[in-house]
Short mmCIF file of C-alpha atoms in Angstrom, two decimals:
data_model
loop_
_atom_site.label_atom_id
_atom_site.label_comp_id
_atom_site.label_asym_id
_atom_site.label_seq_id
_atom_site.Cartn_x
_atom_site.Cartn_y
_atom_site.Cartn_z
CA MET N 543 0.00 0.00 0.00
CA LYS N 544 1.41 3.39 -1.08
CA SER N 545 1.33 6.29 1.23
CA LYS N 546 0.65 9.85 0.20
CA LYS N 547 4.28 10.73 1.01
CA ASP N 548 5.67 8.28 -1.63
CA PHE N 549 3.33 9.64 -4.31
CA ASN N 550 4.69 13.22 -4.05
CA GLN N 551 8.33 12.22 -4.65
CA LYS N 552 7.99 10.85 -8.18
CA GLY N 553 10.36 12.48 -10.72
CA GLN N 554 12.63 14.01 -8.11
CA ALA N 555 15.61 11.89 -9.23
CA LEU N 556 15.26 13.19 -12.79
CA VAL N 557 15.66 16.79 -11.63
CA ILE N 558 18.69 15.90 -9.52
CA ILE N 559 20.31 14.04 -12.44
CA ALA N 560 19.63 16.99 -14.78
CA PHE N 561 21.40 19.40 -12.40
CA ALA N 562 24.26 16.92 -11.95
CA ILE N 563 24.73 16.65 -15.72
CA LEU N 564 24.72 20.44 -16.00
CA GLY N 565 27.39 20.61 -13.30
CA LEU N 566 29.49 17.97 -15.07
CA VAL N 567 29.26 19.91 -18.35
CA ALA N 568 30.35 23.06 -16.50
CA PHE N 569 33.43 21.31 -15.06
CA LEU N 570 34.18 19.71 -18.42
CA GLY N 571 33.88 23.15 -19.97
CA LEU N 572 36.29 24.60 -17.45
CA ALA N 573 38.82 21.87 -18.15
CA VAL N 574 38.59 21.95 -21.95
CA ASP N 575 37.93 25.63 -22.62
CA VAL N 576 40.41 26.97 -20.08
CA GLY N 577 43.02 24.60 -21.51
CA ARG N 578 42.25 25.80 -25.04
CA THR N 579 42.49 29.40 -23.83
CA PHE N 580 45.96 28.85 -22.35
CA ILE N 581 47.13 27.19 -25.57
CA ALA N 582 45.70 30.04 -27.65
CA TYR N 583 47.38 32.57 -25.33
CA GLY N 584 50.74 30.87 -25.87
CA ASN N 585 50.20 30.91 -29.63
CA LEU N 586 49.21 34.59 -29.47
CA ARG N 587 52.38 35.44 -27.55
CA LYS N 588 54.54 33.61 -30.11
CA ALA N 589 52.75 35.32 -32.98
CA ALA N 590 53.08 38.71 -31.25
CA ASP N 591 56.83 38.15 -30.89
CA ALA N 592 57.11 37.27 -34.58
CA GLY N 593 54.96 40.26 -35.51
CA ALA N 594 57.12 42.60 -33.43
CA LEU N 595 60.25 41.33 -35.18
CA ALA N 596 58.61 41.79 -38.59
CA ALA N 597 57.52 45.32 -37.71
CA ALA N 598 61.02 46.11 -36.40
CA GLY N 599 62.49 44.90 -39.68
CA GLN N 600 60.22 47.31 -41.55
CA TYR N 601 60.96 50.14 -39.09
CA ARG N 602 64.65 49.78 -39.89
CA GLU N 603 63.82 50.64 -43.51
CA GLY N 604 61.88 53.78 -42.53
CA ARG N 605 58.36 52.51 -43.29
CA SER N 606 55.15 54.12 -42.02
CA ILE N 607 53.14 52.92 -39.02
CA ALA N 608 50.49 51.48 -41.37
CA GLN N 609 53.17 49.45 -43.16
CA LEU N 610 54.58 48.27 -39.82
CA GLU N 611 51.10 47.17 -38.77
CA ALA N 612 50.53 45.37 -42.09
CA ALA N 613 53.84 43.50 -41.74
CA ALA N 614 53.01 42.48 -38.17
CA ARG N 615 49.49 41.36 -39.15
CA ASP N 616 50.81 39.31 -42.10
CA VAL N 617 53.36 37.49 -39.94
CA MET N 618 50.79 36.85 -37.21
CA ASN N 619 48.42 35.38 -39.82
CA LEU N 620 51.26 33.17 -41.09
CA ASN N 621 51.67 31.94 -37.50
CA GLY N 622 48.02 30.88 -37.38
CA VAL N 623 46.67 33.77 -35.31
CA THR N 624 44.09 36.22 -36.63
CA PRO N 625 44.13 39.25 -34.32
CA THR N 626 40.91 41.16 -33.73
CA TYR N 627 42.94 44.20 -32.66
CA LEU N 628 46.51 45.20 -33.49
CA SER N 629 48.36 48.41 -32.77
CA VAL N 630 51.98 49.38 -33.40
CA GLU N 631 53.87 51.89 -31.26
CA VAL N 632 57.26 53.52 -31.81
CA CYS N 633 59.01 56.33 -30.00
CA ASP N 634 58.63 59.87 -31.31
CA TYR N 635 61.86 61.52 -30.23
CA SER N 636 60.53 64.96 -31.27
CA VAL N 637 58.23 64.95 -28.22
CA ALA N 638 59.53 65.77 -24.75
CA PRO N 639 61.00 62.68 -23.07
CA GLU N 640 58.81 62.95 -19.96
CA ASN N 641 55.72 62.45 -22.15
CA GLN N 642 57.08 59.26 -23.73
CA ASP N 643 56.99 55.60 -22.82
CA PRO N 644 60.32 54.80 -21.10
CA VAL N 645 60.33 51.28 -22.57
CA LEU N 646 60.29 52.55 -26.16
CA CYS N 647 62.14 55.85 -25.74
CA THR N 648 65.61 55.10 -24.48
CA TYR N 649 68.78 57.14 -24.44
CA PRO N 650 70.94 56.38 -26.34
CA LYS N 651 68.28 56.09 -29.02
CA ARG N 652 67.18 52.61 -30.07
CA LYS N 653 64.73 51.56 -32.77
CA LEU N 654 62.15 49.73 -30.65
CA VAL N 655 58.71 48.71 -31.86
CA ARG N 656 55.87 47.51 -29.60
CA ILE N 657 52.79 45.72 -30.85
CA ASN N 658 49.65 45.24 -28.77
CA THR N 659 47.27 42.59 -30.02
CA THR N 660 44.00 40.95 -29.02
CA ALA N 661 42.31 37.79 -30.27
CA SER N 662 38.95 36.13 -29.56
CA ILE N 663 38.66 32.50 -28.53
CA ASP N 664 35.39 30.66 -29.15
CA MET N 665 34.27 28.58 -26.19
CA THR N 666 33.13 25.00 -26.75
CA PHE N 667 31.46 23.79 -23.57
CA LEU N 668 31.17 27.04 -21.63
CA SER N 669 28.87 28.40 -24.34
CA VAL N 670 26.19 26.20 -22.73
CA LEU N 671 26.52 28.41 -19.66
CA GLY N 672 26.40 31.63 -21.71
CA LEU N 673 30.12 32.38 -22.21
CA HIS N 674 30.52 32.25 -26.00
CA GLN N 675 33.85 34.07 -26.52
CA PHE N 676 36.85 35.05 -24.46
CA GLU N 677 39.29 37.86 -25.29
CA ILE N 678 43.03 37.34 -24.82
CA SER N 679 45.70 39.97 -25.40
CA SER N 680 49.46 40.17 -25.60
CA SER N 681 52.17 42.66 -26.38
CA ALA N 682 55.73 42.30 -27.61
CA VAL N 683 58.69 44.58 -28.26
CA GLY N 684 61.07 44.12 -31.18
CA GLU N 685 64.26 45.98 -31.93
CA ALA N 686 65.69 46.96 -35.30
CA ALA N 687 69.28 46.67 -34.16
CA SER N 688 72.19 46.93 -36.53
CA MET N 689 74.32 43.85 -36.69
CA ASP N 690 77.96 43.47 -37.63
CA VAL N 691 78.62 40.22 -39.40
CA VAL N 692 82.08 38.84 -39.99
CA LEU N 693 82.59 35.78 -42.13
CA VAL N 694 85.94 34.05 -41.84
CA LEU N 695 86.94 31.36 -44.31
CA ASP N 696 90.05 29.48 -43.30
CA ILE N 697 91.50 27.02 -45.80
CA SER N 698 94.87 26.68 -44.12
CA ASP N 699 96.45 23.37 -43.20
CA SER N 700 95.21 23.70 -39.63
CA MET N 701 91.63 23.18 -40.84
CA THR N 702 92.56 19.83 -42.44
CA TYR N 703 94.72 18.58 -39.59
CA ASP N 704 92.53 15.61 -38.69
CA ALA N 705 91.45 14.77 -42.25
CA ALA N 706 92.31 11.37 -43.62
CA THR N 707 95.36 11.29 -45.88
CA ASP N 708 93.35 9.99 -48.83
CA ASP N 709 90.64 12.67 -48.41
CA PRO N 710 90.55 14.98 -51.46
CA MET N 711 89.47 17.91 -49.22
CA ILE N 712 92.91 17.96 -47.59
CA ASP N 713 94.13 19.81 -50.69
CA PRO N 714 93.11 23.53 -50.64
CA ALA N 715 92.85 23.41 -54.42
CA ALA N 716 89.76 21.22 -54.00
CA CYS N 717 87.97 24.20 -52.45
CA ASN N 718 89.04 26.64 -55.15
CA ASP N 719 89.48 25.15 -58.60
CA THR N 720 91.10 28.25 -60.11
CA VAL N 721 94.17 28.18 -57.85
CA THR N 722 96.39 25.13 -57.84
CA PHE N 723 98.30 23.86 -54.86
CA ASP N 724 101.54 25.49 -56.02
CA GLY N 725 99.85 28.90 -56.19
CA SER N 726 99.67 29.25 -59.97
CA GLU N 727 96.35 29.86 -61.66
CA ASP N 728 94.81 27.46 -64.18
#
């Protein structure tokens, strides 16, 4: 015989299971979507570094800010990141130094370029809870530094010291076919 108390509790387990499944999806969403966000943030930082180097390379050649931004955006796209926002900053040494960014405006003068970028990440599981996109941002500084390169080619006997005696590369003439071993030209 059923009591009135048992009759009123039908379907209660279904509601509890529905809330439990919603909670599991929320935790799954945190695990997956937060992990994807950290991976996307790392990719954005790498792309921002590459974009800053590309912009610095263009800054060395005296290009405009729009051209610096286009170079940075192209390199970021090549790195698999499509920024929703991108800005390029350089130092304007014609303005008083106290009104400038001390990171970009250094003395002695350096050709520094900063890019600030933002990208949107689409959420997979957290969109069930109403969070459809998440914004991540990064900045990077690149320098258009001059480099001195010295190339030294040594074909002296010291470079062939440990070569086998039957090795044809022991003879310097093998490297340069116009000069023979005795110094005369062919």
